[in-house]
Short mmCIF file of C-alpha atoms and ligand atoms in Angstrom, two decimals:
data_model
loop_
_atom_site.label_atom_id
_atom_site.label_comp_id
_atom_site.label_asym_id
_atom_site.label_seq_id
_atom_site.Cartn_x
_atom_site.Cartn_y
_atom_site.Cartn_z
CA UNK A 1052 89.55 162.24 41.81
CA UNK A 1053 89.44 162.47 45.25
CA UNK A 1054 90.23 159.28 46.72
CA UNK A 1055 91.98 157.14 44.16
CA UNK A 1056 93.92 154.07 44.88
CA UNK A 1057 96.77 152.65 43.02
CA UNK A 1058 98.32 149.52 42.44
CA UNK A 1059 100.32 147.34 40.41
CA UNK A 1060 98.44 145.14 37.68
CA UNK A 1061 101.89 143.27 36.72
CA UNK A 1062 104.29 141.49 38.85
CA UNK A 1063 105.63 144.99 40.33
CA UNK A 1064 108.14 147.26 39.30
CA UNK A 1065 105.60 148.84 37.05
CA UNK A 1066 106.54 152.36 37.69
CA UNK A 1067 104.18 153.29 40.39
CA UNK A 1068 106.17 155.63 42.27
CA UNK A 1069 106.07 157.94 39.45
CA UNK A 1070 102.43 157.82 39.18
CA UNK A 1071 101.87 158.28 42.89
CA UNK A 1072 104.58 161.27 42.00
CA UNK A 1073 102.54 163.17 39.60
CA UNK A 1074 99.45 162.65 41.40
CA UNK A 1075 100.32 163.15 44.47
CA UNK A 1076 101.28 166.85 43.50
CA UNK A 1077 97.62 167.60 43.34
CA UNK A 1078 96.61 165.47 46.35
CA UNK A 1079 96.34 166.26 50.30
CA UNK A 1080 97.11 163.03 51.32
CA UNK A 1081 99.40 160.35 50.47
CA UNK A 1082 98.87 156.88 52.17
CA UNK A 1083 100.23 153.71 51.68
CA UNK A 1084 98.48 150.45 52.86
CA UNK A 1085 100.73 147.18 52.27
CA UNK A 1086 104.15 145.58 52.30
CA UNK A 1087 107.35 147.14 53.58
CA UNK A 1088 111.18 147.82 52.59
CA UNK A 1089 110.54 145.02 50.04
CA UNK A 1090 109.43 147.96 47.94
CA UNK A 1091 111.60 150.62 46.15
CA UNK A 1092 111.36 153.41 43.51
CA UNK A 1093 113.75 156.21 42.58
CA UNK A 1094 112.47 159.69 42.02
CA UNK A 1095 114.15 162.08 40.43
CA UNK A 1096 113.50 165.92 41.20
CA UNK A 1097 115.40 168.51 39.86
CA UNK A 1098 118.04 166.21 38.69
CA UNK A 1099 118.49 164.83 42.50
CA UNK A 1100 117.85 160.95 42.95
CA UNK A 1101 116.07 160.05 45.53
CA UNK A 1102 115.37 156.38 46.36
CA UNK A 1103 112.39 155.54 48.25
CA UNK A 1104 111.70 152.24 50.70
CA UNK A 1105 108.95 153.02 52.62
CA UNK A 1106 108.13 156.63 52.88
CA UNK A 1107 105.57 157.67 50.29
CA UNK A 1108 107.59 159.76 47.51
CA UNK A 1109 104.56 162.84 48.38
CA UNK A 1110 107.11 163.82 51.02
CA UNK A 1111 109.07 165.67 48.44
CA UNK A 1112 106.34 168.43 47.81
CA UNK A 1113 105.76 170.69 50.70
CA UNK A 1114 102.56 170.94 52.85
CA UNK A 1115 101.58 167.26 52.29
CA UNK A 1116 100.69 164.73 54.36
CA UNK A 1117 102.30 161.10 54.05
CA UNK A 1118 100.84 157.88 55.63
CA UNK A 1119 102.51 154.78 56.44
CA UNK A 1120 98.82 152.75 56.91
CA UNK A 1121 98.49 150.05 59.24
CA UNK A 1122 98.91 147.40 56.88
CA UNK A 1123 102.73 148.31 56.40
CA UNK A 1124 104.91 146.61 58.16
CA UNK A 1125 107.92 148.44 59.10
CA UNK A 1126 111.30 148.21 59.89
CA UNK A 1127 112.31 151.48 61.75
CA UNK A 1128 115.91 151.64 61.03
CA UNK A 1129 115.18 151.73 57.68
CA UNK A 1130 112.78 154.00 58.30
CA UNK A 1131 114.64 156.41 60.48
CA UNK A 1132 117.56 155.95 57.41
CA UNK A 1133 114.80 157.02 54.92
CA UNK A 1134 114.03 160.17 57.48
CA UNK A 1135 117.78 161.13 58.33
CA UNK A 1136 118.85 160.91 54.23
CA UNK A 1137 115.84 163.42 53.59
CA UNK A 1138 116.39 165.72 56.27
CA UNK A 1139 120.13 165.73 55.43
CA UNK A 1140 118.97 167.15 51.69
CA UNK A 1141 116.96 169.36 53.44
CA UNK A 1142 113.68 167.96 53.07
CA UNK A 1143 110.77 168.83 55.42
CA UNK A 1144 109.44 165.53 56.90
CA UNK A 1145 107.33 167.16 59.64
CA UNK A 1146 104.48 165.71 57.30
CA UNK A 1147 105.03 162.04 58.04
CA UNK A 1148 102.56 159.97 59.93
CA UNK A 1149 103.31 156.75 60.72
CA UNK A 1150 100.14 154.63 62.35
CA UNK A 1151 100.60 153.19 65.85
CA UNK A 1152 99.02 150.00 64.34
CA UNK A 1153 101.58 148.87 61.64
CA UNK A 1154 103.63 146.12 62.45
CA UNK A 1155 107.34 146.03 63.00
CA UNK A 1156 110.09 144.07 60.97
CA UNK A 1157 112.28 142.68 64.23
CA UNK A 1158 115.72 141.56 63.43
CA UNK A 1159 114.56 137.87 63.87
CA UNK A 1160 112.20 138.46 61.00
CA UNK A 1161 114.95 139.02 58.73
CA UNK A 1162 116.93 136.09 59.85
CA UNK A 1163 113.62 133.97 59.54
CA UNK A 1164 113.81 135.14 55.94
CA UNK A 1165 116.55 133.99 54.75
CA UNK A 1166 116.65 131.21 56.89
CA UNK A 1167 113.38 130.05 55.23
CA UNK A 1168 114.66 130.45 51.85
CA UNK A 1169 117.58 128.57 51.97
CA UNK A 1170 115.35 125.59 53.40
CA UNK A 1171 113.14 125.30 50.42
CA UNK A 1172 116.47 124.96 48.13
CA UNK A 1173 115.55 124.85 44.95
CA UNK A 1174 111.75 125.64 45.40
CA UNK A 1175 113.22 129.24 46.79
CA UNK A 1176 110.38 131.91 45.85
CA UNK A 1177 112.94 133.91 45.70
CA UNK A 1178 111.99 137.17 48.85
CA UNK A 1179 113.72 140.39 48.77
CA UNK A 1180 114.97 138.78 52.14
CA UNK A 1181 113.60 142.38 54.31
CA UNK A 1182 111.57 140.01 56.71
CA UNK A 1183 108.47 140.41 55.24
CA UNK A 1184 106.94 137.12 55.58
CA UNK A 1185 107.93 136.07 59.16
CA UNK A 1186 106.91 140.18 60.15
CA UNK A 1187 103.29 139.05 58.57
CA UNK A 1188 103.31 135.76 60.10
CA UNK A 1189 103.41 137.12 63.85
CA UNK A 1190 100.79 139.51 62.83
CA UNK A 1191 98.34 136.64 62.11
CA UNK A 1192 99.76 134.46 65.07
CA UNK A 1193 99.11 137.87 67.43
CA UNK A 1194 102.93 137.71 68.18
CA UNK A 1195 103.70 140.74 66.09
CA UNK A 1196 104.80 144.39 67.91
CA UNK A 1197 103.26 146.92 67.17
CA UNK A 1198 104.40 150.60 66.70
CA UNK A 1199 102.55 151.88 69.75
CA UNK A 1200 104.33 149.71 71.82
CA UNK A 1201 107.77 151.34 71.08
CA UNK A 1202 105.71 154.33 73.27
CA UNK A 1203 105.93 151.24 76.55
CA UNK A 1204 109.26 150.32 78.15
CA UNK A 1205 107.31 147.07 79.56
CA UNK A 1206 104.85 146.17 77.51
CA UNK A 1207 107.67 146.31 74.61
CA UNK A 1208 109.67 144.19 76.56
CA UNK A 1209 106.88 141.61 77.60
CA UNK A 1210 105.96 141.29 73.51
CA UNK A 1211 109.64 141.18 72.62
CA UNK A 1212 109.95 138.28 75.12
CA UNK A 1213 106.50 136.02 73.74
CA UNK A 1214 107.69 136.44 70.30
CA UNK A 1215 111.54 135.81 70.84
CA UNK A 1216 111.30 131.96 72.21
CA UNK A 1217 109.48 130.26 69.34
CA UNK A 1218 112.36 132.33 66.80
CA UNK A 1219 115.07 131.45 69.14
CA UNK A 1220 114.52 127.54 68.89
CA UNK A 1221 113.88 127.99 65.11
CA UNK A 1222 116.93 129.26 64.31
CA UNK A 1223 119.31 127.79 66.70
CA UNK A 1224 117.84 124.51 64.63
CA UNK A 1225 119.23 126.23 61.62
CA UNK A 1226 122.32 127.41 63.23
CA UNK A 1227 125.42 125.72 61.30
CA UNK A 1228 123.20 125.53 57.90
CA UNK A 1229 122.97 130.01 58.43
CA UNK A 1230 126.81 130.30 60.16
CA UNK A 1231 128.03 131.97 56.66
CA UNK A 1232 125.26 134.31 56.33
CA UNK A 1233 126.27 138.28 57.07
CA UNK A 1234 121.98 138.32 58.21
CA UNK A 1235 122.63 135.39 60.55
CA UNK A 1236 123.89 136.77 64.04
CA UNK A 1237 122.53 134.83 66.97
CA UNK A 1238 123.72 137.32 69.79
CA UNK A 1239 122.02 140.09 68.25
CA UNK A 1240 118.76 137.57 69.29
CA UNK A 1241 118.69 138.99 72.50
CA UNK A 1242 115.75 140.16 74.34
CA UNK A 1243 117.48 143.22 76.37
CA UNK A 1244 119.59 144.11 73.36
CA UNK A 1245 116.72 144.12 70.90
CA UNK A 1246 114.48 145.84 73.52
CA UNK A 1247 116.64 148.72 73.95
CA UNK A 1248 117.14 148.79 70.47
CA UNK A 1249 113.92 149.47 69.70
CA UNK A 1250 113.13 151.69 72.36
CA UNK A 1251 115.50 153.92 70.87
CA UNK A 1252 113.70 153.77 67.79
CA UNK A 1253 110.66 154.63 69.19
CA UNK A 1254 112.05 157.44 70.86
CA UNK A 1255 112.80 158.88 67.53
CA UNK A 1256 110.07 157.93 65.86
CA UNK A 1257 107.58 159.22 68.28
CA UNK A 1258 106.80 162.55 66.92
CA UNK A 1259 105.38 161.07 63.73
CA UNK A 1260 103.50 158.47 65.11
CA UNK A 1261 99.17 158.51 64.92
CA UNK A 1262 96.12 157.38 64.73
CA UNK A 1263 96.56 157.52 60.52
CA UNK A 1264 93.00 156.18 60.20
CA UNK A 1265 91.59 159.39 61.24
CA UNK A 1266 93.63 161.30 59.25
CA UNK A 1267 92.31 159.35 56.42
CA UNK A 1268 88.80 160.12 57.45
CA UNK A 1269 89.73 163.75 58.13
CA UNK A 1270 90.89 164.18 54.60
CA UNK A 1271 88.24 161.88 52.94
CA UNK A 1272 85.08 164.01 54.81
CA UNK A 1273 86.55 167.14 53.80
CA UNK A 1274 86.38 166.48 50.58
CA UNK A 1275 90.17 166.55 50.20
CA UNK A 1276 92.40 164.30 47.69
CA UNK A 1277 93.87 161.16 48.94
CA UNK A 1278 95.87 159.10 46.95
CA UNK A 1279 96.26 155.37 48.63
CA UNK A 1280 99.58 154.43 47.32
CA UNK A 1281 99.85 150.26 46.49
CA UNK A 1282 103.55 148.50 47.05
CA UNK A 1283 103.99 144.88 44.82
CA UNK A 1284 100.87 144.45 42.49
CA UNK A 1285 98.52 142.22 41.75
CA UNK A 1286 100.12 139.35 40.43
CA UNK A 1287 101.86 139.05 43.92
CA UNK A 1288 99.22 139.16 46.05
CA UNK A 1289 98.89 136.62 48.93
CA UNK A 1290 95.16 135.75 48.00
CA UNK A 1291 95.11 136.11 44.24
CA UNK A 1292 98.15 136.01 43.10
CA UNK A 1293 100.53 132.82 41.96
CA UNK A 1294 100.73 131.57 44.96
CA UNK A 1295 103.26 130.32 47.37
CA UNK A 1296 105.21 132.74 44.44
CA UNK A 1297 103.52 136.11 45.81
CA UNK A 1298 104.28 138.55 48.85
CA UNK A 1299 102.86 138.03 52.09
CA UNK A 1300 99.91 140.60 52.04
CA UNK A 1301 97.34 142.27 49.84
CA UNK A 1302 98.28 144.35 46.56
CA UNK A 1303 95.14 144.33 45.45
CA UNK A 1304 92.88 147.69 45.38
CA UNK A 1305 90.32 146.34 47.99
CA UNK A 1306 93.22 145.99 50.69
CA UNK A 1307 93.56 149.91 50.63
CA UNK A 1308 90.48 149.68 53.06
CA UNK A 1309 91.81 147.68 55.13
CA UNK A 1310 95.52 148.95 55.38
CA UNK A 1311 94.81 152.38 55.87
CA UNK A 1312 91.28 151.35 57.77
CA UNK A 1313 88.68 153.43 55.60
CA UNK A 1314 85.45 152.10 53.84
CA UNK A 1315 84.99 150.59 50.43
CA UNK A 1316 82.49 153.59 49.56
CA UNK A 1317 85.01 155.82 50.52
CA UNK A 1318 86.97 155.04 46.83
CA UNK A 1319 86.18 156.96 43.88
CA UNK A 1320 89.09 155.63 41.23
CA UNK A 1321 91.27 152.63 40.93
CA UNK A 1322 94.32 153.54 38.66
CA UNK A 1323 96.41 150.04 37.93
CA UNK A 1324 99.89 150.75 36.56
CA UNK A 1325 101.29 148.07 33.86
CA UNK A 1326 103.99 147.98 31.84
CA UNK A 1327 103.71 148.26 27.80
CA UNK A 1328 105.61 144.62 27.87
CA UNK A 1329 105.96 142.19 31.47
CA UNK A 1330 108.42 141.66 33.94
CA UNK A 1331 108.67 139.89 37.26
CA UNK A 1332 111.54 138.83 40.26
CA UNK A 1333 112.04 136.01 42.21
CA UNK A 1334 110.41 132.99 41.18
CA UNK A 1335 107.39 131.71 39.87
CA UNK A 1336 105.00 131.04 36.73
CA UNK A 1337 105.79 133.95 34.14
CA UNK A 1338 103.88 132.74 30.73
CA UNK A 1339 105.47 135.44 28.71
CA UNK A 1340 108.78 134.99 29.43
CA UNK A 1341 111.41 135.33 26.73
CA UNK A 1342 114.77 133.84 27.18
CA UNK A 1343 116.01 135.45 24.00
CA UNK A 1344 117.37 138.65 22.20
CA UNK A 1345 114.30 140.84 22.61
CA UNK A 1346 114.18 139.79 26.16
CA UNK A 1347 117.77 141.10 26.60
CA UNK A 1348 116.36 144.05 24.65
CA UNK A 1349 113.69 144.59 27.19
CA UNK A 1350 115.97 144.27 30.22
CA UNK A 1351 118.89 146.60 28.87
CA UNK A 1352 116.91 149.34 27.19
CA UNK A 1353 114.18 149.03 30.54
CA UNK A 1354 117.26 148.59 32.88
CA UNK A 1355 115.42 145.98 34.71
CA UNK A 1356 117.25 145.66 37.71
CA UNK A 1357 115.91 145.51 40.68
CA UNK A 1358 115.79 149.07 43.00
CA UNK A 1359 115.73 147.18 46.26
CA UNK A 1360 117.89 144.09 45.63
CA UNK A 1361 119.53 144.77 42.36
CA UNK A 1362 118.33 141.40 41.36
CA UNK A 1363 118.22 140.84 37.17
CA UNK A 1364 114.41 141.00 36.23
CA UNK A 1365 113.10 138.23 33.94
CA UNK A 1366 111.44 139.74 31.16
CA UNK A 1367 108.77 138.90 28.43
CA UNK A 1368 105.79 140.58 26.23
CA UNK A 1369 102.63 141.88 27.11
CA UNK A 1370 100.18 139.35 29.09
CA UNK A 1371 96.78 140.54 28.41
CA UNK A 1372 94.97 137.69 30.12
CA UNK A 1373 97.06 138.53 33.39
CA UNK A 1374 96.19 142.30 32.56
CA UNK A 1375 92.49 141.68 31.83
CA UNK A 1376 92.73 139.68 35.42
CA UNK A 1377 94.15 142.35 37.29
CA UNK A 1378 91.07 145.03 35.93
CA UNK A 1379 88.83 142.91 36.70
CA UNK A 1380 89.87 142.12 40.46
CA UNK A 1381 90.87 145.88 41.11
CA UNK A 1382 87.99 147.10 39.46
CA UNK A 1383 90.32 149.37 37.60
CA UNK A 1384 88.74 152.60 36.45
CA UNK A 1385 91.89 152.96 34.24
CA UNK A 1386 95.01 151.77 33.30
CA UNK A 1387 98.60 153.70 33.51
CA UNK A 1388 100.74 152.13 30.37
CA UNK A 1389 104.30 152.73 31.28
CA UNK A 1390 107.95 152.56 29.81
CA UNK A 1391 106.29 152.20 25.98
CA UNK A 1392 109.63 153.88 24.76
CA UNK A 1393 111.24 150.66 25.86
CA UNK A 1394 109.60 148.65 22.52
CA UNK A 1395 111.10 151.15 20.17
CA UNK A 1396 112.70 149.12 17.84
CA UNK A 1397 111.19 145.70 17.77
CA UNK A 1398 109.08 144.54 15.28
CA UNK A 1399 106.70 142.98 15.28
CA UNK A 1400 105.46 143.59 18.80
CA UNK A 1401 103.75 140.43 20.44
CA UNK A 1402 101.02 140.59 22.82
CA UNK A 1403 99.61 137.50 24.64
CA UNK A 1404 95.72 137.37 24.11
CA UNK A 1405 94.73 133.92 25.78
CA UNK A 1406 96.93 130.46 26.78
CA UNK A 1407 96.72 126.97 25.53
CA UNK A 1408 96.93 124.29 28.42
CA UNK A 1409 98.81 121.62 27.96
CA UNK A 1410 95.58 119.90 26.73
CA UNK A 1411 95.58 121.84 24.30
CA UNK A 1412 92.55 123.80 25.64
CA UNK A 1413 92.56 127.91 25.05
CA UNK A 1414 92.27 129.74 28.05
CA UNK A 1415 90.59 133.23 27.85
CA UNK A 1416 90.61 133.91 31.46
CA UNK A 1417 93.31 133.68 33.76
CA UNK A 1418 93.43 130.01 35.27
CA UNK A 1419 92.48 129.60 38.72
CA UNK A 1420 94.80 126.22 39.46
CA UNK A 1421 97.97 126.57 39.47
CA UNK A 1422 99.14 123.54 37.91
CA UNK A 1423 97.15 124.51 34.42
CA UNK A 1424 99.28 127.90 34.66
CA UNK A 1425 102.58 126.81 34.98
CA UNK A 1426 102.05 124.25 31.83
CA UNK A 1427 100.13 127.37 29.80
CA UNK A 1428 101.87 128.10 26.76
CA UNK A 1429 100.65 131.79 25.48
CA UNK A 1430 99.13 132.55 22.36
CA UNK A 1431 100.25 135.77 20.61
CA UNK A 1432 98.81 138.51 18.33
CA UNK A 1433 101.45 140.44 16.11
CA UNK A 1434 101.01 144.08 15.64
CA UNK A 1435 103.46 146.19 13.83
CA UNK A 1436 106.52 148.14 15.61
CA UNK A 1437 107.46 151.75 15.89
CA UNK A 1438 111.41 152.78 15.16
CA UNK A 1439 110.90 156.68 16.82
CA UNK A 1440 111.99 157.93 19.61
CA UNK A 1441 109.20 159.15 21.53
CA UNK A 1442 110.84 160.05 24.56
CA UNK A 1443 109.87 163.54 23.52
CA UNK A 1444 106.00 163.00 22.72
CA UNK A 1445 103.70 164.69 24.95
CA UNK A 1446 100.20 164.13 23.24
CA UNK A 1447 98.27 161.27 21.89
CA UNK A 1448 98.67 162.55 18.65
CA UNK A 1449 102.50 163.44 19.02
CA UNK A 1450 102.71 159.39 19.22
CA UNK A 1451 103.60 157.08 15.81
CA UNK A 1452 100.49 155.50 14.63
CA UNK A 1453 102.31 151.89 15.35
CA UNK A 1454 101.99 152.90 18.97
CA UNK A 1455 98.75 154.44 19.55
CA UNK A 1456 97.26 151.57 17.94
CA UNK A 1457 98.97 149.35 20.33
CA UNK A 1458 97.73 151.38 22.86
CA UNK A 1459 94.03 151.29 21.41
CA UNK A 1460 94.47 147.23 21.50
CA UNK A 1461 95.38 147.09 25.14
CA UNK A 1462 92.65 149.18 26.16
CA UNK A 1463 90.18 147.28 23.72
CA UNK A 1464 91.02 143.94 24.96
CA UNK A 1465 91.94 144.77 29.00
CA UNK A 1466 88.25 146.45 28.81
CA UNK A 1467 89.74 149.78 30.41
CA UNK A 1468 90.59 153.19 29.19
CA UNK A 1469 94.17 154.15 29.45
CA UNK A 1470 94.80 157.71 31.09
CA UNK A 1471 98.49 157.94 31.01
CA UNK A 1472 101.64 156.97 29.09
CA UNK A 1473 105.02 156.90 30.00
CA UNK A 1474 107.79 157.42 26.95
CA UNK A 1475 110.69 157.75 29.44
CA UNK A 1476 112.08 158.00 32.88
CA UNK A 1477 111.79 161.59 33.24
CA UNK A 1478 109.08 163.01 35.44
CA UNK A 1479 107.72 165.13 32.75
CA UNK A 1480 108.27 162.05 30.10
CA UNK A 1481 104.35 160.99 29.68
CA UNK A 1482 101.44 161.40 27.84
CA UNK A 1483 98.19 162.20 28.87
CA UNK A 1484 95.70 160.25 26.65
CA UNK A 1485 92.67 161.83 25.45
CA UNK A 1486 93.80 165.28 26.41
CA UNK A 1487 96.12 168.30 24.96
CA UNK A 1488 98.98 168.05 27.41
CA UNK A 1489 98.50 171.86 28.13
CA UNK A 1490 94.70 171.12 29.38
CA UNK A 1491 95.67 168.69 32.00
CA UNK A 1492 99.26 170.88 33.35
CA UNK A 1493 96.07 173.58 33.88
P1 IMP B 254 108.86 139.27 49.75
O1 IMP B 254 107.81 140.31 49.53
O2 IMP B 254 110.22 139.85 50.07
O3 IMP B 254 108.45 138.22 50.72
O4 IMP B 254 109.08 138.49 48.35
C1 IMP B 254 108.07 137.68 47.80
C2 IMP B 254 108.04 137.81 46.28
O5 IMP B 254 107.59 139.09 45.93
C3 IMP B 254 109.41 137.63 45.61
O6 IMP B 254 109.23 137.01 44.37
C4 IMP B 254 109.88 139.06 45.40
O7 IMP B 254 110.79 139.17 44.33
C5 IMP B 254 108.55 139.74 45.09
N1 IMP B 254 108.56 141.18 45.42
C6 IMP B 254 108.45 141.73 46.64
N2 IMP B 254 108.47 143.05 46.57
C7 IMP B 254 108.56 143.36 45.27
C8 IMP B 254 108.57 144.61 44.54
O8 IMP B 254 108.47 145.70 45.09
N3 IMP B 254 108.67 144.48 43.19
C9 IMP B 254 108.73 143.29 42.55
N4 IMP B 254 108.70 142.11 43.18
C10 IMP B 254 108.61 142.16 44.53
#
């Protein structure tokens, strides 16, 4: 596999970072292409916990390269905090390259954040408040500063001072409505403030900072692996996902190419990570949803709490017309299954195999207007539950019968092989389908 991408086929927190940690101990190159600090994973190495924002987890193994792509957009104190915690635990980040592209999150983003979420009231979508949104709406108006201009005393200052007026007016609108907000701090809105700032930043961020597109290419013509390292998933992408409900830029596999700025043909494998049952945050169409016991289930024996907000996730079964959506616009070449442990105990297990519109209509594929999918009621298929523990299976075959067969239906129905289990949170807690787990440590 030696340039695979992966993403999230769910609503997020699907347990990426611990697939882009077990690959990424085989690959050259670790790159990630979208989103920013809205992201968040915990790894956990040798008993140590460490939580991850923005740099990809890769920077835990020695020798490897790590990418933050052009299509991240990045706030550099968190950033440097990410860099300083490592260092302190006596990580090496010498391999960190961060591309002189990406965008920056400026502390008017944040405020712009929140500032928009409290005006939409009760049709919140519910942001992990980081700035996201406003940072990817100066991108697009061609407002946005860039990392290479933390390298230019002037030209920093000249951007800072185009992008600061519109913001300023904004918010000064919003000014009593924001007053009892700890975000909301209109001196710290000031253009020589923020410019130094940020020149500070740069000057510590300098050493890392490259043309990450070559490096890609580098890698890529060498024959080297690259693993391109998705943030969000699928169902929260800005062009295909439930919109306005979605994150301001691409999950999807195809935006790999443009956030790290390599070709399509340079992709061999699309991995998309899902988890054995659904969950999402913020707000938004979930048709799975489950408001009862085995929803509590789900969330307490998952511990579905948010890494980066701490935010209770909603919960709910298996959406296979969602899952069969997300293969077929990533192009999947397979499909990661993780946290199956979490459905010990509940039987019957319910997976959703098509929706009924309000009209009464069954939907097969995943409706294109929005309207038809928040009235979609889902339509399940029972299959029987597994009681085991199989937190300590490592083979297909070490698996209850009840759950490989539940794996077998995904697959069958979603149209894509599954490569890899997970049957708990530790690293070494997964199942390699297909394969004797000794053939694939090899
Ligand atoms: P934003 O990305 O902060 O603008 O938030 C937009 C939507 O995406 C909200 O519903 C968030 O809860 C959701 N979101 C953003 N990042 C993540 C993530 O990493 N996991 C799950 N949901 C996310």
């Amino acid at each position: 596999m030696p340039a695979t991408v992966i993403v999230g086929a769910q609503w997020g927190d699907e347990g990426k970072g611990k697939v882009v940690d077990l690959l990424a101990e085989r690959a050259d190159l670790i790159v990630r292409f979208q989103g920013g600090n809205n992201a968040g994973h915990t790894i956990v190495r040798d008993g140590e916990k460490f939580k991850f924002h923005l740099i990809p987890s890769g920077i835990l193994y020695p020798g490897k390269t790590c990418v933050i792509g052009n299509g991240v957009v990045v706030n550099p104190a968190v950033l440097i905090e990410e860099l300083d915690a490592l260092r302190r635990r006596g990580v090496d980040v010498s391999g960190l390259r961060l591309s002189a592209n990406a965008h920056l999150i400026m502390p008017y983003h944040v405020m712009l954040d929140t500032a928009g979420e409290l005006q939409l009231g009760k049709l919140t979508i519910g942001t992990t408040r980081r700035g996201i949104g406003p940072c990817y709406e100066d991108k697009a108006a061609r407002l946005g500063i860039r990392v290479q201009d933390l390298l230019d005393a002037k030209i920093l200052r000249k951007k800072i001072f185009a992008a600061l007026e519109p913001k300023q007016s904004a918010l000064r609108a919003l000014e009593k409505q924001l007053d009892r907000h700890p975000e909301f701090d209109m001196e710290a809105i000031d253009l020589h403030s923020i410019t130094e700032e940020y020149l500070r930043y740069g000057h510590r961020l300098e050493p890392h900072i490259a043309d990450t597109a070559r490096i890609c290419w580098d890698a890529l013509d060498s024959g080297r692996e690259v693993i391109f390292e998705g943030a969000q998933a699928t169902m929260l992408d800005l062009d295909h996902g439930t919109y306005p409900f979605v994150t301001s830029s691409n999950p999807v596999a195809g935006a790999a190419c443009v956030g790290a700025g390599v070709g399509p043909t340079d992709i061999d494998e699309v991995w998309g990570v899902a988890k054995a049952y659904a969950t999402r945050v913020g707000a938004g169409p979930f048709p799975t949803e489950l408001s009862d016991e085995v929803g509590a289930h789900l969330r307490d024996r998952g511990g579905e709490f948010g890494t980066t907000t701490g935010r209770e996730r909603r919960c709910g079964w298996l959406d296979l017309v969602g899952l069969r959506y997300a293969c077929r616009l990533n192009r999947l070449s397979s499909l990661v299954i993780t946290k199956l442990d979490v459905l010990a105990g509940l039987d019957p297990i319910r997976v959703a195999v098509r929706y009924r519109s309000s009209e009464g209509a069954a939907l097969d594929d995943f409706p294109y207007h929005q309207s038809i999918l928040h009235h979609a009621t889902p339509e399940y298929e029972e299959l029987p539950g597994f009681d085991a523990d199989i937190g300590e299976c490592r083979s297909e075959s070490d698996l209850p019968p009840e759950a490989r067969d539940y794996l077998a239906f995904i697959a069958e129905r979603a149209g894509t092989p599954i490569r890899l289990v997970g049957v708990g949170p530790g690293r070494d807690q997964v199942v390699w389908m297909g394969e004797p787990a000794q053939l694939r440590a090899a």
